[in-house]
Amino acid sequence: MKIAVIGGGSSYTPELIEGFINHYWELPVSEIYLVDIEQGKEKLEIVGNLARRMVENANVPITINMTLDRRKAIEQADFVTTQIRVGLLEARVRDEQIPLAFNLIGQETTGAGGFAKALRTIPVILDICKEIEELAPDAHLLNFTNPAGIVTEAVLKYSNVKTIGLCNLPIGTKMRIAQLYDVNPEHVEFEMIGINHLVWTTKIMVEGKNVTDDVLKKASYTKGITVRNVPDFGWDPLFLKSLGALPCSYHKYYYMPNQMLQDQMKAMKGGEIRAKVVKKIEDELFELYQESNLKVKPKQLELRGGAYYSEAAVNLMTSIYNNKKDIQVVNVQNKGILPCLPINCSIEINCLIDKEGARPIQPSENLPTQIRGLLQIVKAYEELTIEAAVRGDVDMALQALSIHPLVGADVAQPLLAKILNENRRYLPQFN
Amino acid sequence: MKIAVIGGGSSYTPELIEGFINHYWELPVSEIYLVDIEQGKEKLEIVGNLARRMVENANVPITINMTLDRRKAIEQADFVTTQIRVGLLEARVRDEQIPLAFNLIGQETTGAGGFAKALRTIPVILDICKEIEELAPDAHLLNFTNPAGIVTEAVLKYSNVKTIGLCNLPIGTKMRIAQLYDVNPEHVEFEMIGINHLVWTTKIMVEGKNVTDDVLKKASYTKGITVRNVPDFGWDPLFLKSLGALPCSYHKYYYMPNQMLQDQMKAMKGGEIRAKVVKKIEDELFELYQESNLKVKPKQLELRGGAYYSEAAVNLMTSIYNNKKDIQVVNVQNKGILPCLPINCSIEINCLIDKEGARPIQPSENLPTQIRGLLQIVKAYEELTIEAAVRGDVDMALQALSIHPLVGADVAQPLLAKILNENRRYLPQFN
Amino acid sequence: MKIAVIGGGSSYTPELIEGFINHYWELPVSEIYLVDIEQGKEKLEIVGNLARRMVENANVPITINMTLDRRKAIEQADFVTTQIRVGLLEARVRDEQIPLAFNLIGQETTGAGGFAKALRTIPVILDICKEIEELAPDAHLLNFTNPAGIVTEAVLKYSNVKTIGLCNLPIGTKMRIAQLYDVNPEHVEFEMIGINHLVWTTKIMVEGKNVTDDVLKKASYTKGITVRNVPDFGWDPLFLKSLGALPCSYHKYYYMPNQMLQDQMKAMKGGEIRAKVVKKIEDELFELYQESNLKVKPKQLELRGGAYYSEAAVNLMTSIYNNKKDIQVVNVQNKGILPCLPINCSIEINCLIDKEGARPIQPSENLPTQIRGLLQIVKAYEELTIEAAVRGDVDMALQALSIHPLVGADVAQPLLAKILNENRRYLPQFN
Amino acid sequence: MKIAVIGGGSSYTPELIEGFINHYWELPVSEIYLVDIEQGKEKLEIVGNLARRMVENANVPITINMTLDRRKAIEQADFVTTQIRVGLLEARVRDEQIPLAFNLIGQETTGAGGFAKALRTIPVILDICKEIEELAPDAHLLNFTNPAGIVTEAVLKYSNVKTIGLCNLPIGTKMRIAQLYDVNPEHVEFEMIGINHLVWTTKIMVEGKNVTDDVLKKASYTKGITVRNVPDFGWDPLFLKSLGALPCSYHKYYYMPNQMLQDQMKAMKGGEIRAKVVKKIEDELFELYQESNLKVKPKQLELRGGAYYSEAAVNLMTSIYNNKKDIQVVNVQNKGILPCLPINCSIEINCLIDKEGARPIQPSENLPTQIRGLLQIVKAYEELTIEAAVRGDVDMALQALSIHPLVGADVAQPLLAKILNENRRYLPQFN
Ligand SMILES: [Mn+2]
Ligand SMILES: [Mn+2]
Ligand SMILES: [Mn+2]
Ligand SMILES: [Mn+2]
């Protein structure tokens, strides 16, 4: 079995390699191609060599290949994963800082930051898809590249590649609920419904018992049900009760925007926006990765924010490869399972995973009205963003920002001008 | 033909009476019952006497009846109109001021103000509907009571009364476009799509020629396409071009919230919030109405904001009565004509008017994504508001405010507490 | 204004010319191009010369052109009408006789006969559409060519031409109801819902009064509500009551197949299948058309079956040209107005006619279950037929016949073989 | 755990008891209540005593209770199963013979026979549901009573009981495919889509390989993929190829009606209609059941037609009880998973089974048009039948028969009269 890892020079790669090593017994990978662009060559070398030491140390017969030739990596691959960042971390710094200059949330996947990232990323991903269509038409593309929901939808709409979008938030939520109840994660079941980074957990069962209301109470006081890169403000208990579902970490940008914005403003003033924190962590990680006696994934990687990332990725490949028919929360095409959203959009939802990919399971309950409304407007923003990215259409870009609940028409024009200008190297479609 | 005017003591009534007089030749009304509540008795007398002088002066055989007995007014009526304000203008003052205290738009139909008005109004309207079901089951209920879209939807969901919701904004828009092109309003056709006070004009034909793009350009510079009670800031031309449709006056709260909020803040500081301006106008109007030599609708009523109100109302009754099969923009049940909205919600759209009421005509084009998203979230807010109002459900009320684009979860709790508290006399369902 | 009449040599053409003459005052046609194929040259001459005598006699300034050059006829036309019969009347004879050989209804638009006609006709119509796209992109294509619903749907799916499908059955129904109540047809209103030649009248108003139930009673006894080319068996009164709507003439094939089949069998044995009757009438008509002193539409044309055909056609053009906004029952794209049918299929329904074409009006009531089921299976047959015709796909052709209520899987294979074989000259897509 | 078996005196009961015995290790049933009506008392005794011998012989601690008191049986039950036959086998004889007298297919679940059975059965099942709502509101009702799809839909529409409809056809299909490929049934996966007794297998995987096309070829020649009570005529290979899915046994009534009707006619003339064959088998079975040394399910029961019936039933209970999250094909509410059918109808489809019941999994592919059409018209028939049964509405009953592909309007009236007359003892709602 051949795996192509596009953006293989990422600091996350050792996480993924660890996953392949641990699951080798059920997922017999023979070849991994780490591929990156010219500017990432040095990092690719560092990460690739660490990966080789890791597989050697673990004594599994996986060959690690490093290459700048993307076509060679993709050719005949069984799985292609993408974890690219067009414009590198410098672009992320801008994604986070530009909105803050307009007094808006600056976040790399949500709001104006995620919008800018989508415009840069979608054309590159669609180029990759053309190569997959040609060189590995049966491959599954597992997309981790953010904004994962938007990118996955672009692939579903504009290519024939089999694709699934993946985020570590669902598995992280399961882990934290398991901790909360002190049970094995296997005994936690839940239904998540929504779109990537805007997904509600509508039903939670622990050891076969419905504990949804109890989690909503606990979540109000217990901090901890949040991903690392989102500040951990507790939820208001009355709000959660009225919502009737557990929001995800990124919901805080929508449900407590003032607090979140103040927090970001403070961080920015302290020079500590998330992109810079991450950049520092990354620099340290690559320092570490070069130590030739390092032969396992270093503990420090966990600070980077990708907890359970390899678990999510390798679980998905394993279930596909072994036709497991288990349930995982991933990003797939709606096809009518959520009738309130367009038939051809991407959604994040419980799916049955088998040899053919992922198919949604009908939710137990209809989506509550309060969830539906927010979901619909953010999905409309996503659709506009995809069209703007694919066509280079300034009008659609302007409307995308205008209707986003965290941006608005008041500020959309100068904000868009700045985003297009500061990213112009990466936005050929707008020139 | 018998007409029941509920809230007959309103300052608008002379407008309506004028309409009945002017259209008597095609709408042979024999009896008008003006009905009001005990507290409105004095105003009812004043308005009723003016109405009598008006019909006498016009020499039409219409009998004007004044009564505090609502059942008597409704019994056997052919048309029932409602123009009530639960809590009187004092409540409107609060509707406008409470949100401003939270730094939010304060408006009687949009946002938190409209929400409070809906909670107070829906139970009263549903009581009226029960009486119509009993006493005049074939009557058409023409609802002008704001928030007209929400109130109409509540009636559609919780009664069997035949109802149409009506606003003067569509006819006003037609009049202003006619002025813009210096043509007879008959030569203006348009498609309006949306929900009450959030309705887009997606296509405009003047003398059979599609002038939509031209109107969008003109609308950017020309002030004047706006209703009287919304400040007349011009639209940004690039924004209108990207939107591809003409927004309505109330869209300014959504598309230029900062400017609108500042304007309201300034007005409040100057003691000039709209409710107080209106109150002053009303006081002057009632002064005027008492002059026994006044025998026609006074010019000053136009300042009140209800321009074309009688025209809209009487046009609708006339078309129903005469089975005219002409097209008017009114509020009716969706029933699938806008597939992006719930099947049973109210929408504001071009309808064919005939003996049986109003039926939507399929729009020329699918709704653009940028319109769909905003429409969906505001409709979700409306649905939650109706459920909260009918059930007295605090959780739904909290979520309604939380997802409203002009309110938000950050501030919803204390805001709701204040609204419930200050309106508690009129909200028995929450006690 | 230029009109292109494709299949201009048809015996129906004088009917159409009469319509243009009578409505000249409101539809100022300057040029009519009658175009036909080489084999129809002689008939074209005869009909064209009659048309010239008609306009001259009527003293209207319309130029009649005859041509075999279709491109020249289409170029810059305002309206294109099609009334073609691929394979001529000889093909119709086969369409009617082949099914009878399998003990099945043989009818030129319904069942296996209509299926064969669709396979022959769709590719030719789509060729015409390519020319319209190129030479007259703003033209309205009014399609009378049968099976009109299927042909219209093929155009809607596979071309960009603005098209409306038209049948004389709706206007004929109105006329007969007017006769039944002895009123002016203007005082008859109705809602028709369905697909071409399978359309139910669900609501009938005469002089503003709902007489639906009364018509159902009358229709049971009164023969006469039927088109000329379908035998006039009366409906069973209990059946009509339980159906709750007035079926159309072609429904008899579905609701009384045994009686209809026996009638056809008898006709065939007597050598009097409809195609042959029509052929004889046509021969006589062309004899008549050649008389140089004939300067008006001859009375005998009415026997041909196209009553009100010119009225329907000219009414539609007049309403479009004059932006009349009146209501006509025509074939258009569903776009969700009947949620039980595919979004992109053709339906026959009350439409508002204006400058832009035809837009459905929402029906008063949801479609009754008994109507929905039959409508859905016949529409599925139509969709399969279109795909089979466009792709030359034998599997889809076989399934189309297999699910048709008047054919069935039992007999579909030998029947299809015979149809493909006997029509092979006109079915290049299957070779 | 308590099980209530309504219709416990059925000859099938030993099958079910065997299932409970075999699965006792994972489904710890403590009490089984066999309940029947007065007329079935004797059979109940016989079957109940055999059941007692069976559990004793197997040495499992299950208590068998026999009762005529349905409320006592239902009270606090965890699972309620129904396997009733209103009117006993005598009614089935009539269900099969009446249609044959009209030259129509006579079958106890399909066509006019199933229609009659539905009219008799639905009111009784809804009575049972009222008792479950009162006495065992958390129980799962597993409905085996035919017509299972129609009965399940009636329960879903007219009660609040949690219900799943079950048929042995899906599991039987799996078993036969396993035989065809000589593999363990565990290695067969498939997608079945449709409604009860009209369900297509659209995708078949054996040992992880898609063998759908191969099965379609094999199914054409190999007899054997059919249930015992439907004659085993082979499918035509070209027909199956064009269909693109494996039909179920009952499809033969729709796809080869002539052959099936002739077969039934022959059987009737020979006095061998299925009902009489079954009656004879039953008599022999009850003879056998009385032998006191019989302590296991007798081999002869297999002739009765319920192969894998206990397997299907106990599998479902086991998966619910153990929250297994495996996939079974059962009858549940559509809720939009098949957008071509009404939201609230019952469908038969692959479901995930867990503690809460069954939830559909999104099919891999959209339903082909040829399947959609037939499915829709038969579902419309089912909806009309349910309404007719619940309301005692003759008009709906007449329309139900009129649109059924195996009946038709030609014959519906005298047929309905005969059905209502001959079943009048069991149809109080029509009197
Ligand atoms: Mn993520
Ligand atoms: Mn208004
Ligand atoms: Mn026709
Ligand atoms: Mn069955």
PDB file of N, CA, C and O and ligand atoms in Angstrom, chain D residues 109 144 146 148 166-170 196-197 227 229 250 348, ligand 4:
ATOM      1  N   THR D 109     -49.827 -10.194   0.295  1.00  0.00           N
ATOM      2  CA  THR D 109     -49.219  -8.917   0.682  1.00  0.00           C
ATOM      3  C   THR D 109     -49.191  -7.918  -0.464  1.00  0.00           C
ATOM      4  O   THR D 109     -49.097  -6.722  -0.240  1.00  0.00           O
ATOM      5  N   PHE D 144     -43.967  -7.937  12.473  1.00  0.00           N
ATOM      6  CA  PHE D 144     -43.824  -8.896  11.379  1.00  0.00           C
ATOM      7  C   PHE D 144     -45.130  -9.063  10.616  1.00  0.00           C
ATOM      8  O   PHE D 144     -45.177  -9.785   9.631  1.00  0.00           O
ATOM      9  N   ASN D 146     -47.976  -8.819   8.217  1.00  0.00           N
ATOM     10  CA  ASN D 146     -48.075  -8.342   6.839  1.00  0.00           C
ATOM     11  C   ASN D 146     -49.378  -7.615   6.577  1.00  0.00           C
ATOM     12  O   ASN D 146     -50.361  -7.887   7.260  1.00  0.00           O
ATOM     13  N   ALA D 148     -46.219  -5.805   6.009  1.00  0.00           N
ATOM     14  CA  ALA D 148     -45.401  -5.223   7.076  1.00  0.00           C
ATOM     15  C   ALA D 148     -45.056  -3.760   6.845  1.00  0.00           C
ATOM     16  O   ALA D 148     -45.009  -2.964   7.786  1.00  0.00           O
ATOM     17  N   LEU D 166     -40.306  -5.672  10.058  1.00  0.00           N
ATOM     18  CA  LEU D 166     -39.306  -6.687   9.786  1.00  0.00           C
ATOM     19  C   LEU D 166     -39.846  -7.733   8.830  1.00  0.00           C
ATOM     20  O   LEU D 166     -40.981  -8.163   8.926  1.00  0.00           O
ATOM     21  N   CYS D 167     -38.971  -8.150   7.925  1.00  0.00           N
ATOM     22  CA  CYS D 167     -39.308  -9.173   6.937  1.00  0.00           C
ATOM     23  C   CYS D 167     -38.099 -10.092   6.829  1.00  0.00           C
ATOM     24  O   CYS D 167     -36.959  -9.670   7.042  1.00  0.00           O
ATOM     25  N   ASN D 168     -38.345 -11.347   6.496  1.00  0.00           N
ATOM     26  CA  ASN D 168     -37.208 -12.266   6.370  1.00  0.00           C
ATOM     27  C   ASN D 168     -36.596 -12.260   4.972  1.00  0.00           C
ATOM     28  O   ASN D 168     -35.616 -12.947   4.723  1.00  0.00           O
ATOM     29  N   LEU D 169     -37.146 -11.460   4.075  1.00  0.00           N
ATOM     30  CA  LEU D 169     -36.622 -11.444   2.716  1.00  0.00           C
ATOM     31  C   LEU D 169     -35.177 -10.942   2.649  1.00  0.00           C
ATOM     32  O   LEU D 169     -34.343 -11.572   1.992  1.00  0.00           O
ATOM     33  N   PRO D 170     -34.836  -9.831   3.323  1.00  0.00           N
ATOM     34  CA  PRO D 170     -33.442  -9.370   3.234  1.00  0.00           C
ATOM     35  C   PRO D 170     -32.449 -10.409   3.734  1.00  0.00           C
ATOM     36  O   PRO D 170     -31.454 -10.691   3.044  1.00  0.00           O
ATOM     37  N   ASN D 196     -41.175  -2.501   1.763  1.00  0.00           N
ATOM     38  CA  ASN D 196     -41.368  -3.918   2.061  1.00  0.00           C
ATOM     39  C   ASN D 196     -41.989  -4.669   0.887  1.00  0.00           C
ATOM     40  O   ASN D 196     -42.992  -4.242   0.317  1.00  0.00           O
ATOM     41  N   HIS D 197     -41.382  -5.760   0.535  1.00  0.00           N
ATOM     42  CA  HIS D 197     -41.825  -6.615  -0.575  1.00  0.00           C
ATOM     43  C   HIS D 197     -41.752  -5.911  -1.935  1.00  0.00           C
ATOM     44  O   HIS D 197     -42.395  -6.336  -2.895  1.00  0.00           O
ATOM     45  N   VAL D 227     -38.040 -16.195  -2.389  1.00  0.00           N
ATOM     46  CA  VAL D 227     -38.623 -16.744  -1.166  1.00  0.00           C
ATOM     47  C   VAL D 227     -39.527 -17.917  -1.529  1.00  0.00           C
ATOM     48  O   VAL D 227     -39.955 -18.070  -2.658  1.00  0.00           O
ATOM     49  N   ASN D 229     -42.583 -18.689  -0.895  1.00  0.00           N
ATOM     50  CA  ASN D 229     -43.986 -18.564  -1.275  1.00  0.00           C
ATOM     51  C   ASN D 229     -44.216 -17.802  -2.580  1.00  0.00           C
ATOM     52  O   ASN D 229     -45.313 -17.390  -2.899  1.00  0.00           O
ATOM     53  N   TYR D 250     -40.925 -10.636  -4.807  1.00  0.00           N
ATOM     54  CA  TYR D 250     -42.252 -10.098  -5.053  1.00  0.00           C
ATOM     55  C   TYR D 250     -42.301  -9.195  -6.288  1.00  0.00           C
ATOM     56  O   TYR D 250     -43.369  -8.856  -6.785  1.00  0.00           O
ATOM     57  N   GLU D 348     -37.876   0.374   3.357  1.00  0.00           N
ATOM     58  CA  GLU D 348     -37.046  -0.772   3.775  1.00  0.00           C
ATOM     59  C   GLU D 348     -35.639  -0.507   3.270  1.00  0.00           C
ATOM     60  O   GLU D 348     -35.434  -0.336   2.061  1.00  0.00           O
TER      61      GLU D 348
HETATM   62 MN    MN E   4     -42.081 -10.357   4.349  1.00  0.00          MN
END
